[in-house]
DNA sequence: GAGTACGCGTC
DNA sequence: ATCGGAT
DNA sequence: ATCCGATGACGCGTACTC
């Protein structure tokens, strides 16, 4: 079997994107995987998930493409077609180019070489990969099925191995070369596991009705972390399994101090204010995303997957929480066990009063379902609502092509703090919560209110009032009122209301946490 | 060298 | 993250 | 019950532009 020609990858992806049937897509991908050499599976899956980009290649690639665009592709067709391995080599070479002055020249050299060997179709494909067009993650679920099909292993077995190793490419290779090894994949300290995800409910009572007796825990507004410790070796990864160990020395130190040698912990990290209350999410991210500062990120843990030789992933939550209390002490996220809605409601109110995002309600008998979004974990957060005015709307793409989709939302500036009194101040955009019927309706309605266009946006007379649900507000530099909505979605149009009855920018600004005292 | 735009990852 | 639609 | 696709605000780091 020869190395897989890139042309075949291109053809398969074209087929996959052209068909609507999930089954057909799986079949096409499975065929591709089955045709690949085992050694090609890791780069192939990386390519299919559009992950192997190294930094900012979009513009670099466009530059190369533009420079090349006048140049005829080599008239004598390349002797050897471009293979997946070639692309993987090129990505490796790109990764090896050091950052800094001159690096873009070196990067372009690598890209030039790739481009020169590629056919037109391959050039198009590479452009889409490198520019990020194919990066949707949408193939993730399909690929698990396809790997199973291509290797003849049960889907559940492949899925479990992929979740436990956080690595579909390696799992595909294992499935092909060592089926027994695949079945034997277990949790490993130092090997990141895909984190368990939660569904959501509107109230604690509703959540409890789904889970039954539950652990009800504070939901902290920070970044998810998974920490592996083996003696003094500590690894910290994020929700997407990115290694952030070097950025979180304080978390490493905190875990090294725990009374346990080998452990996998699941939790959250965030900044606290001097008063002990959580800082705004933005502040946590500013620290989380950078090397360091004096601000100290603190870890809290709500689950333990392994402790000193004991895999706990299939144990009920009650058992895991007990072990957690022993190994993590005061770093355990506060929670109670109950099946009483009133008691849970009181606990949730206290969590909010303490400045947290809400609560998690977790079935007390549930196992840790790595990588799954089940009903065993349910998040409950308060939802706010405001009536805002539509200022404009952007044309949708993909399945929303032809509809005005992404609404520009304005709050009323009754006091005239940001312009003439009574005009509107933009506070965010949303495309969520719209059914196809509503999309059609708003497209027609907004076009009738059109004032002007600019690129993809149609600006309208500010007359239509829309009810918007959101989770909270955040400081904004982009929007003139200094606030932006977090997770805004449409609840419905308020045709009974006129624009001068819309909620005000001052209403929204009162939701902003007071700025920390400078001192 | 300063300022901007992009890419990616957090939610 | 959230939501509606499709499978 | 899940997966997919369309996009939100922000913050960092860095490639690119002048």
Coordinates of C-alpha atoms (C1' of nucleotides) in Angstrom, one line a residue:
Chain A
X1 CA 0.0 0.0 0.0
X2 CA 1.3 3.4 -1.0
X3 CA 1.3 6.5 1.0
X4 CA -2.1 8.2 0.7
X5 CA -2.3 10.8 -2.1
X6 CA -3.6 14.1 -0.9
X7 CA -5.8 14.2 -4.0
X8 CA -7.8 11.4 -2.5
X9 CA -8.3 13.3 0.7
X10 CA -9.4 16.3 -1.3
X11 CA -11.9 14.2 -3.2
X12 CA -13.3 12.6 -0.1
X13 CA -13.8 15.9 1.7
X14 CA -15.5 17.3 -1.3
X15 CA -17.8 14.3 -1.2
X16 CA -18.4 14.6 2.5
X17 CA -19.3 18.3 2.3
X18 CA -21.6 17.6 -0.7
X19 CA -23.8 15.0 1.0
X20 CA -26.3 15.6 3.7
X21 CA -26.4 12.1 5.0
X22 CA -24.3 11.3 8.1
X23 CA -24.1 7.6 7.1
X24 CA -22.7 8.5 3.7
X25 CA -20.2 10.8 5.2
X26 CA -19.1 8.1 7.6
X27 CA -18.7 5.7 4.8
X28 CA -16.6 8.1 2.7
X29 CA -14.3 8.9 5.7
X30 CA -14.0 5.3 6.7
X31 CA -12.9 4.4 3.1
X32 CA -10.3 7.1 3.3
X33 CA -9.0 5.9 6.7
X34 CA -8.9 2.3 5.5
X35 CA -6.8 3.3 2.5
X36 CA -4.2 5.1 4.6
X37 CA -1.0 3.5 5.8
X38 CA -1.2 3.1 9.6
X39 CA 1.7 5.6 9.9
X40 CA -0.4 8.2 8.0
X41 CA -3.4 8.0 10.3
X42 CA -2.2 10.5 12.8
X43 CA -1.4 13.3 10.3
X44 CA -4.5 12.4 8.3
X45 CA -6.8 12.8 11.2
X46 CA -5.1 16.0 12.2
X47 CA -5.7 17.2 8.6
X48 CA -9.3 16.2 8.6
X49 CA -9.9 18.0 11.9
X50 CA -8.0 21.0 10.4
X51 CA -5.8 21.2 13.4
X52 CA -2.3 21.1 12.2
X53 CA -1.9 24.8 11.7
X54 CA 1.1 26.5 13.3
X55 CA 0.3 30.1 14.3
X56 CA -0.9 32.6 11.8
X57 CA -0.8 30.8 8.5
X58 CA -3.9 32.2 7.1
X59 CA -2.3 35.4 6.0
X60 CA 1.0 33.8 5.2
X61 CA -0.7 31.3 3.0
X62 CA -2.8 33.9 1.3
X63 CA 0.4 35.8 0.6
X64 CA 2.0 32.8 -1.0
X65 CA -1.1 32.1 -3.0
X66 CA -1.3 35.7 -4.2
X67 CA 2.3 35.7 -5.2
X68 CA 1.8 32.5 -7.0
X69 CA -1.5 33.2 -8.5
X70 CA -0.1 34.5 -11.8
X71 CA 2.1 31.5 -12.1
X72 CA 0.9 28.5 -14.1
X73 CA 1.0 25.3 -12.1
X74 CA 4.0 23.2 -13.3
X75 CA 2.8 22.0 -16.7
X76 CA 4.5 18.6 -16.4
X77 CA 2.2 17.1 -13.7
X78 CA 4.2 16.3 -10.6
X79 CA 5.8 12.9 -10.8
X80 CA 4.7 11.9 -7.4
X81 CA 1.4 13.2 -6.1
X82 CA 1.4 15.2 -2.9
X83 CA 0.8 12.9 0.1
X84 CA -0.6 13.3 3.5
X85 CA 2.9 12.6 4.8
X86 CA 4.3 15.5 2.7
X87 CA 1.8 17.9 4.2
X88 CA 2.6 16.6 7.7
X89 CA 6.3 17.1 7.0
X90 CA 5.6 20.7 5.8
X91 CA 3.7 21.4 9.0
X92 CA 6.6 20.0 11.0
X93 CA 8.9 22.3 9.2
X94 CA 6.6 25.3 9.8
X95 CA 6.5 24.4 13.5
X96 CA 10.3 24.3 13.6
X97 CA 10.7 27.8 12.2
X98 CA 11.4 30.1 15.2
X99 CA 9.3 33.1 15.9
X100 CA 10.8 36.5 15.3
X101 CA 12.3 38.6 12.5
X102 CA 12.8 36.8 9.3
X103 CA 10.6 33.8 10.3
X104 CA 7.9 34.8 7.9
X105 CA 10.4 34.5 5.0
X106 CA 11.2 31.0 6.2
X107 CA 7.6 30.1 6.6
X108 CA 6.8 31.3 3.1
X109 CA 9.7 29.2 1.8
X110 CA 8.0 26.1 3.2
X111 CA 4.6 27.1 1.9
X112 CA 6.1 27.9 -1.5
X113 CA 7.5 24.5 -1.8
X114 CA 4.2 22.9 -0.9
X115 CA 2.4 25.1 -3.3
X116 CA 4.7 24.4 -6.2
X117 CA 4.1 20.6 -5.9
X118 CA 0.3 20.8 -5.5
X119 CA -2.3 20.4 -8.1
X120 CA -5.0 23.1 -8.4
X121 CA -7.4 21.0 -6.3
X122 CA -4.8 20.4 -3.7
X123 CA -3.9 24.1 -3.6
X124 CA -7.6 24.9 -3.0
X125 CA -7.8 22.3 -0.3
X126 CA -4.7 23.4 1.5
X127 CA -5.9 27.0 1.3
X128 CA -9.1 26.0 3.0
X129 CA -7.2 24.1 5.7
X130 CA -4.6 26.7 6.3
X131 CA -7.0 29.6 6.3
X132 CA -9.2 27.8 8.7
X133 CA -12.2 27.3 6.6
X134 CA -12.4 23.6 7.4
X135 CA -12.0 24.2 11.1
X136 CA -15.3 23.4 12.5
X137 CA -14.6 20.4 14.6
X138 CA -17.7 19.1 13.0
X139 CA -15.9 16.0 11.8
X140 CA -15.1 14.9 15.4
X141 CA -18.2 12.8 15.9
X142 CA -18.1 11.4 12.4
X143 CA -14.5 10.5 12.7
X144 CA -15.0 8.3 15.7
X145 CA -17.6 6.3 13.7
X146 CA -15.3 6.3 10.7
X147 CA -12.3 5.0 12.6
X148 CA -14.5 2.2 14.0
X149 CA -15.7 1.3 10.6
X150 CA -12.2 1.5 9.0
X151 CA -10.6 -0.7 11.7
X152 CA -13.5 -3.1 12.2
X153 CA -13.6 -2.3 15.9
X154 CA -16.8 -1.5 17.9
X155 CA -17.7 2.2 18.0
X156 CA -18.0 2.2 21.8
X157 CA -14.5 0.8 22.1
X158 CA -13.0 3.4 19.8
X159 CA -14.9 6.2 21.5
X160 CA -13.8 5.2 24.9
X161 CA -10.2 5.0 23.9
X162 CA -10.4 8.4 22.2
X163 CA -12.0 9.9 25.3
X164 CA -9.5 8.4 27.7
X165 CA -6.5 9.4 25.7
X166 CA -7.8 12.6 24.3
X167 CA -6.2 11.7 21.0
X168 CA -8.3 10.4 18.1
X169 CA -5.2 10.2 15.8
X170 CA -3.3 7.9 18.1
X171 CA -6.5 5.9 18.7
X172 CA -7.0 5.4 15.0
X173 CA -3.5 4.1 14.7
X174 CA -3.9 1.8 17.6
X175 CA -7.3 0.5 16.3
X176 CA -5.5 -0.5 13.1
X177 CA -2.3 -1.9 14.4
X178 CA -3.2 -3.3 17.8
X179 CA -6.8 -4.1 18.5
X180 CA -6.1 -5.8 21.7
X181 CA -4.2 -2.7 22.8
X182 CA -7.2 -0.6 21.9
X183 CA -9.5 -2.6 24.1
X184 CA -6.9 -2.4 26.9
X185 CA -6.6 1.5 26.9
X186 CA -7.2 2.7 30.4
X187 CA -6.9 6.0 32.2
X188 CA -3.3 7.1 32.6
X189 CA -1.8 9.6 35.0
X190 CA -0.2 12.2 32.7
X191 CA -2.4 11.4 29.8
X192 CA -5.2 14.1 29.5
X193 CA -8.7 12.8 29.4
X194 CA -11.6 14.6 27.6
X195 CA -13.5 16.3 30.3
X196 CA -17.1 15.5 31.1
X197 CA -19.6 18.1 30.0
X198 CA -22.9 19.3 31.3
X199 CA -26.4 19.9 29.9
X200 CA -28.4 22.8 31.3
X201 CA -31.7 23.5 33.0
X202 CA -33.7 26.6 33.8
X203 CA -34.1 25.9 37.5
X204 CA -32.6 23.8 40.3
X205 CA -35.9 21.9 40.6
X206 CA -35.9 21.1 36.9
X207 CA -32.3 19.9 37.2
X208 CA -33.1 17.7 40.2
X209 CA -36.0 16.2 38.4
X210 CA -33.5 15.0 35.7
X211 CA -30.7 13.8 38.0
X212 CA -32.5 12.5 41.1
X213 CA -30.5 12.8 44.3
X214 CA -27.6 15.0 43.5
X215 CA -24.5 16.8 44.5
X216 CA -25.3 20.5 44.1
X217 CA -22.1 22.5 43.8
X218 CA -21.0 26.1 43.2
X219 CA -20.4 26.8 39.6
X220 CA -17.3 28.9 39.5
X221 CA -16.8 31.4 36.6
X222 CA -13.3 30.6 35.6
X223 CA -11.4 28.3 33.3
X224 CA -11.7 24.5 33.4
X225 CA -8.5 22.7 34.4
X226 CA -7.5 19.1 34.7
X227 CA -4.4 18.4 36.8
X228 CA -2.3 15.2 36.7
X229 CA 0.2 14.6 39.4
X230 CA 2.8 11.8 39.6
X231 CA 5.0 12.6 42.5
X232 CA 6.6 15.9 41.7
X233 CA 5.6 15.8 38.1
X234 CA 2.5 17.9 37.5
X235 CA 0.6 18.6 34.3
X236 CA -2.2 21.1 33.9
X237 CA -4.4 21.1 30.9
X238 CA -7.5 23.0 29.7
X239 CA -10.8 21.9 28.6
X240 CA -9.5 21.3 25.1
X241 CA -6.5 19.5 26.6
X242 CA -4.0 22.2 25.9
X243 CA -1.0 22.1 28.2
X244 CA -0.9 25.2 30.4
X245 CA 1.4 23.9 33.1
X246 CA 4.0 26.6 32.6
X247 CA 1.4 29.4 32.9
X248 CA 0.0 28.2 36.2
X249 CA 2.9 27.7 38.7
X250 CA 0.6 28.5 41.6
X251 CA -1.7 25.6 40.6
X252 CA 1.2 23.3 40.3
X253 CA 2.4 24.2 43.7
X254 CA -1.0 23.8 45.3
X255 CA -1.4 20.3 43.9
X256 CA 2.1 19.3 44.9
X257 CA 1.1 20.2 48.4
X258 CA -1.8 17.8 48.5
X259 CA -1.6 14.6 50.5
X260 CA -1.6 12.2 47.5
X261 CA 1.2 11.1 45.1
X262 CA -0.6 10.0 41.9
X263 CA -3.8 11.8 41.1
X264 CA -6.0 13.2 38.3
X265 CA -8.2 16.1 39.4
X266 CA -10.9 18.0 37.5
X267 CA -11.7 21.5 38.5
X268 CA -11.7 25.2 37.8
X269 CA -9.3 28.1 38.3
X270 CA -10.0 31.7 38.8
X271 CA -8.9 35.0 40.4
X272 CA -10.2 36.1 43.7
X273 CA -10.6 39.7 44.9
X274 CA -9.3 41.0 48.2
X275 CA -12.7 40.5 49.6
X276 CA -12.6 36.8 48.7
X277 CA -15.2 37.2 46.0
X278 CA -14.5 35.9 42.5
X279 CA -13.1 38.5 40.0
X280 CA -14.9 39.0 36.7
X281 CA -14.2 36.3 34.1
X282 CA -12.3 38.8 31.9
X283 CA -9.8 39.3 34.7
X284 CA -9.3 35.6 35.2
X285 CA -8.7 35.2 31.5
X286 CA -6.2 38.0 31.3
X287 CA -4.0 36.2 33.8
X288 CA -4.8 32.7 32.5
X289 CA -3.8 33.7 28.9
X290 CA -0.5 35.2 29.8
X291 CA 2.8 34.3 31.3
X292 CA 2.5 35.8 34.7
X293 CA 1.8 38.7 36.9
X294 CA 1.2 39.2 40.6
X295 CA -2.4 38.1 40.4
X296 CA -2.7 34.5 41.7
X297 CA -5.0 32.0 40.0
X298 CA -6.4 29.7 42.6
X299 CA -7.6 26.1 41.8
X300 CA -10.7 24.4 43.1
X301 CA -11.6 20.8 42.3
X302 CA -14.9 19.1 41.9
X303 CA -13.9 15.6 40.8
X304 CA -11.1 13.1 41.0
X305 CA -10.6 10.4 38.3
X306 CA -7.6 8.6 39.8
X307 CA -6.0 8.5 43.3
X308 CA -2.9 6.6 44.2
X309 CA -3.4 3.5 42.0
X310 CA -7.2 3.6 42.1
X311 CA -9.1 4.4 38.9
X312 CA -12.3 6.2 39.9
X313 CA -13.8 7.1 36.6
X314 CA -16.4 4.3 36.8
X315 CA -17.2 4.8 40.5
X316 CA -20.3 6.7 41.5
X317 CA -20.0 10.4 42.2
X318 CA -20.6 9.9 45.9
X319 CA -17.5 7.7 46.1
X320 CA -15.4 10.1 44.0
X321 CA -16.5 13.1 46.2
X322 CA -15.4 11.1 49.3
X323 CA -12.0 10.4 47.9
X324 CA -11.8 14.1 46.7
X325 CA -12.4 15.3 50.2
X326 CA -9.5 13.2 51.4
X327 CA -7.0 14.2 48.7
X328 CA -8.0 17.8 48.0
X329 CA -9.1 19.1 51.4
X330 CA -10.0 22.8 51.3
X331 CA -9.5 23.0 47.5
X332 CA -12.8 21.1 47.0
X333 CA -15.6 23.2 45.4
X334 CA -18.4 23.7 48.0
X335 CA -21.4 21.5 47.6
X336 CA -24.2 19.7 49.3
X337 CA -25.9 16.4 48.6
X338 CA -29.7 16.6 48.5
X339 CA -32.8 15.7 46.6
X340 CA -34.9 18.5 48.1
X341 CA -35.5 21.3 45.6
X342 CA -35.9 23.9 48.4
X343 CA -32.7 23.0 50.1
X344 CA -30.9 23.0 46.7
X345 CA -32.6 26.4 45.8
X346 CA -31.3 27.9 49.0
X347 CA -27.8 26.7 48.3
X348 CA -28.0 28.1 44.8
X349 CA -29.1 31.5 46.1
X350 CA -26.1 31.5 48.5
X351 CA -23.8 30.6 45.6
X352 CA -25.1 33.6 43.6
X353 CA -24.8 35.9 46.7
X354 CA -21.2 34.8 47.0
X355 CA -20.6 36.0 43.4
X356 CA -20.6 32.7 41.6
X357 CA -22.1 31.9 38.3
X358 CA -24.7 29.4 39.5
X359 CA -24.7 25.8 40.5
X360 CA -24.0 22.4 39.0
X361 CA -26.5 19.6 39.8
X362 CA -24.8 16.2 39.4
X363 CA -26.5 12.8 39.8
X364 CA -24.9 11.3 42.9
X365 CA -24.7 7.8 41.4
X366 CA -23.3 8.8 38.0
X367 CA -20.0 7.7 36.7
X368 CA -17.5 10.1 35.1
X369 CA -18.5 10.1 31.4
X370 CA -15.3 11.4 29.8
X371 CA -16.0 13.6 26.8
X372 CA -19.7 13.2 26.9
X373 CA -22.4 15.8 27.5
X374 CA -24.9 13.7 29.4
X375 CA -27.8 14.4 31.7
X376 CA -25.9 13.4 34.8
X377 CA -24.4 16.9 35.1
X378 CA -26.8 19.8 34.8
X379 CA -25.8 23.5 35.0
X380 CA -28.2 26.1 36.3
X381 CA -27.5 29.8 35.8
X382 CA -29.8 32.7 36.2
X383 CA -31.0 34.3 33.0
X384 CA -31.7 38.0 32.6
X385 CA -33.9 39.6 29.9
X386 CA -34.0 43.0 28.3
X387 CA -35.9 44.6 25.4
X388 CA -33.5 46.1 22.9
X389 CA -33.7 47.7 19.5
X390 CA -32.5 46.2 16.3
X391 CA -29.9 48.6 14.7
X392 CA -28.8 46.3 11.9
X393 CA -28.3 42.8 10.8
X394 CA -25.7 40.8 8.9
X395 CA -26.4 38.3 6.1
X396 CA -25.9 34.7 7.2
X397 CA -23.7 32.1 5.6
X398 CA -23.9 28.4 5.1
X399 CA -27.4 27.1 6.0
X400 CA -28.4 30.7 6.8
X401 CA -27.4 32.1 3.4
X402 CA -30.1 34.3 2.1
X403 CA -31.4 35.3 5.5
X404 CA -30.6 38.3 7.6
X405 CA -29.2 36.5 10.6
X406 CA -26.9 38.3 13.0
X407 CA -28.7 41.1 14.8
X408 CA -27.0 44.3 16.0
X409 CA -28.6 45.2 19.3
X410 CA -29.0 48.6 20.8
X411 CA -29.9 49.9 24.2
X412 CA -31.7 53.3 24.5
X413 CA -29.6 56.2 25.7
X414 CA -32.4 58.0 27.4
X415 CA -30.0 60.4 29.3
X416 CA -27.8 61.1 26.3
X417 CA -24.6 60.0 28.0
X418 CA -23.2 58.6 24.7
X419 CA -24.8 60.8 22.1
X420 CA -28.1 62.7 21.5
X421 CA -30.7 61.7 24.1
X422 CA -33.1 59.0 22.9
X423 CA -30.7 57.4 20.4
X424 CA -29.3 54.0 20.7
X425 CA -26.0 52.5 21.8
X426 CA -24.9 49.1 20.4
X427 CA -24.3 46.5 23.1
X428 CA -23.7 43.3 21.1
X429 CA -24.8 41.0 18.4
X430 CA -26.7 37.7 18.4
X431 CA -27.9 35.1 15.9
X432 CA -29.1 32.6 18.5
X433 CA -32.6 31.6 19.4
X434 CA -34.0 32.2 15.9
X435 CA -36.1 29.5 14.2
X436 CA -36.1 29.3 10.4
X437 CA -39.5 30.8 10.4
X438 CA -38.4 33.8 12.5
X439 CA -35.3 34.2 10.3
X440 CA -37.5 34.5 7.3
X441 CA -39.8 36.9 9.0
X442 CA -37.1 39.2 10.3
X443 CA -35.4 39.2 6.9
X444 CA -38.5 40.6 5.3
X445 CA -39.3 43.0 8.1
X446 CA -35.7 44.4 8.3
X447 CA -35.3 44.9 4.6
X448 CA -38.4 47.1 4.8
X449 CA -36.6 49.2 7.4
X450 CA -33.3 49.3 5.5
X451 CA -31.4 52.6 5.6
X452 CA -28.0 51.6 4.1
X453 CA -25.6 48.8 3.7
X454 CA -22.0 48.2 4.5
X455 CA -20.3 44.9 3.6
X456 CA -22.4 42.1 5.0
X457 CA -24.4 44.4 7.2
X458 CA -27.8 46.0 6.5
X459 CA -28.5 49.0 8.8
X460 CA -32.1 49.7 9.6
X461 CA -34.3 52.4 11.1
X462 CA -34.2 51.6 14.9
X463 CA -37.8 50.6 15.3
X464 CA -38.0 46.9 15.9
X465 CA -37.9 45.8 19.6
X466 CA -36.6 42.4 20.4
X467 CA -36.5 40.6 23.7
X468 CA -33.1 39.3 24.5
X469 CA -32.0 36.8 27.1
X470 CA -28.4 36.9 28.4
X471 CA -26.2 35.7 31.2
X472 CA -24.7 38.9 32.3
X473 CA -22.7 41.9 31.1
X474 CA -19.0 42.5 30.7
X475 CA -16.8 45.6 30.3
X476 CA -16.3 46.4 26.6
X477 CA -13.8 48.5 24.7
X478 CA -15.4 47.7 21.4
X479 CA -18.9 49.0 22.2
X480 CA -19.4 52.7 22.9
X481 CA -21.5 52.2 26.0
X482 CA -18.7 50.3 27.6
X483 CA -20.8 47.2 28.2
X484 CA -21.4 44.1 26.1
X485 CA -23.9 41.3 26.7
X486 CA -22.6 37.8 27.5
X487 CA -24.3 35.0 25.6
X488 CA -27.1 37.1 24.2
X489 CA -30.0 35.2 22.5
X490 CA -33.4 36.1 21.0
X491 CA -36.4 35.2 23.0
X492 CA -38.9 36.8 20.6
X493 CA -39.9 40.1 18.9
X494 CA -41.9 42.6 20.9
X495 CA -44.2 44.1 18.3
X496 CA -46.3 45.5 21.2
X497 CA -43.4 47.8 22.1
X498 CA -42.0 50.9 20.4
X499 CA -38.3 51.7 20.4
X500 CA -38.7 54.4 22.9
X501 CA -39.9 51.8 25.4
X502 CA -36.7 49.8 25.1
X503 CA -34.4 49.2 28.1
X504 CA -31.6 51.7 28.6
X505 CA -27.9 51.6 28.5
X506 CA -27.9 52.8 32.1
X507 CA -30.0 49.7 33.1
X508 CA -27.3 47.5 31.6
X509 CA -24.4 49.5 33.1
X510 CA -25.8 49.0 36.6
X511 CA -25.2 45.2 36.1
X512 CA -21.5 45.9 35.6
X513 CA -19.4 45.0 38.7
X514 CA -18.0 48.2 40.3
X515 CA -14.5 48.9 39.1
X516 CA -11.9 47.8 41.7
X517 CA -10.7 50.6 43.8
X518 CA -7.4 51.9 42.3
X519 CA -5.4 52.6 45.5
Chain B
dG1 C1' 9.0 51.0 16.7
dA2 C1' 4.1 51.6 17.0
dG3 C1' -0.2 50.3 15.8
dT4 C1' -3.5 46.9 13.7
dA5 C1' -5.4 42.6 12.3
dC6 C1' -5.6 37.9 12.7
dG7 C1' -5.7 33.3 14.9
dC8 C1' -6.8 30.7 18.7
dG9 C1' -8.6 29.5 23.0
dT10 C1' -11.5 30.7 27.2
dC11 C1' -16.4 31.1 28.3
Chain C
dA1 C1' -20.5 29.5 25.2
dT2 C1' -26.0 29.0 23.2
dC3 C1' -29.5 27.7 20.1
dG4 C1' -32.4 25.3 16.4
dG5 C1' -32.3 21.7 13.1
dA6 C1' -31.0 17.1 11.5
dT7 C1' -30.1 12.3 12.3
Chain D
dA1 C1' -29.8 11.4 22.8
dT2 C1' -26.4 13.4 20.1
dC3 C1' -24.2 15.7 16.7
dC4 C1' -23.6 19.6 13.7
dG5 C1' -23.3 24.4 12.2
dA6 C1' -23.5 29.3 12.8
dT7 C1' -21.8 32.6 15.3
dG8 C1' -21.3 35.8 20.2
dA9 C1' -17.4 38.8 23.6
dC10 C1' -12.8 38.9 25.2
dG11 C1' -7.7 38.4 26.1
dC12 C1' -3.2 37.1 24.7
dG13 C1' 0.6 36.6 21.4
dT14 C1' 2.4 37.5 17.1
dA15 C1' 2.5 38.4 12.0
dC16 C1' 2.0 42.1 9.2
dT17 C1' 2.1 47.0 7.8
dC18 C1' 3.6 51.6 7.7

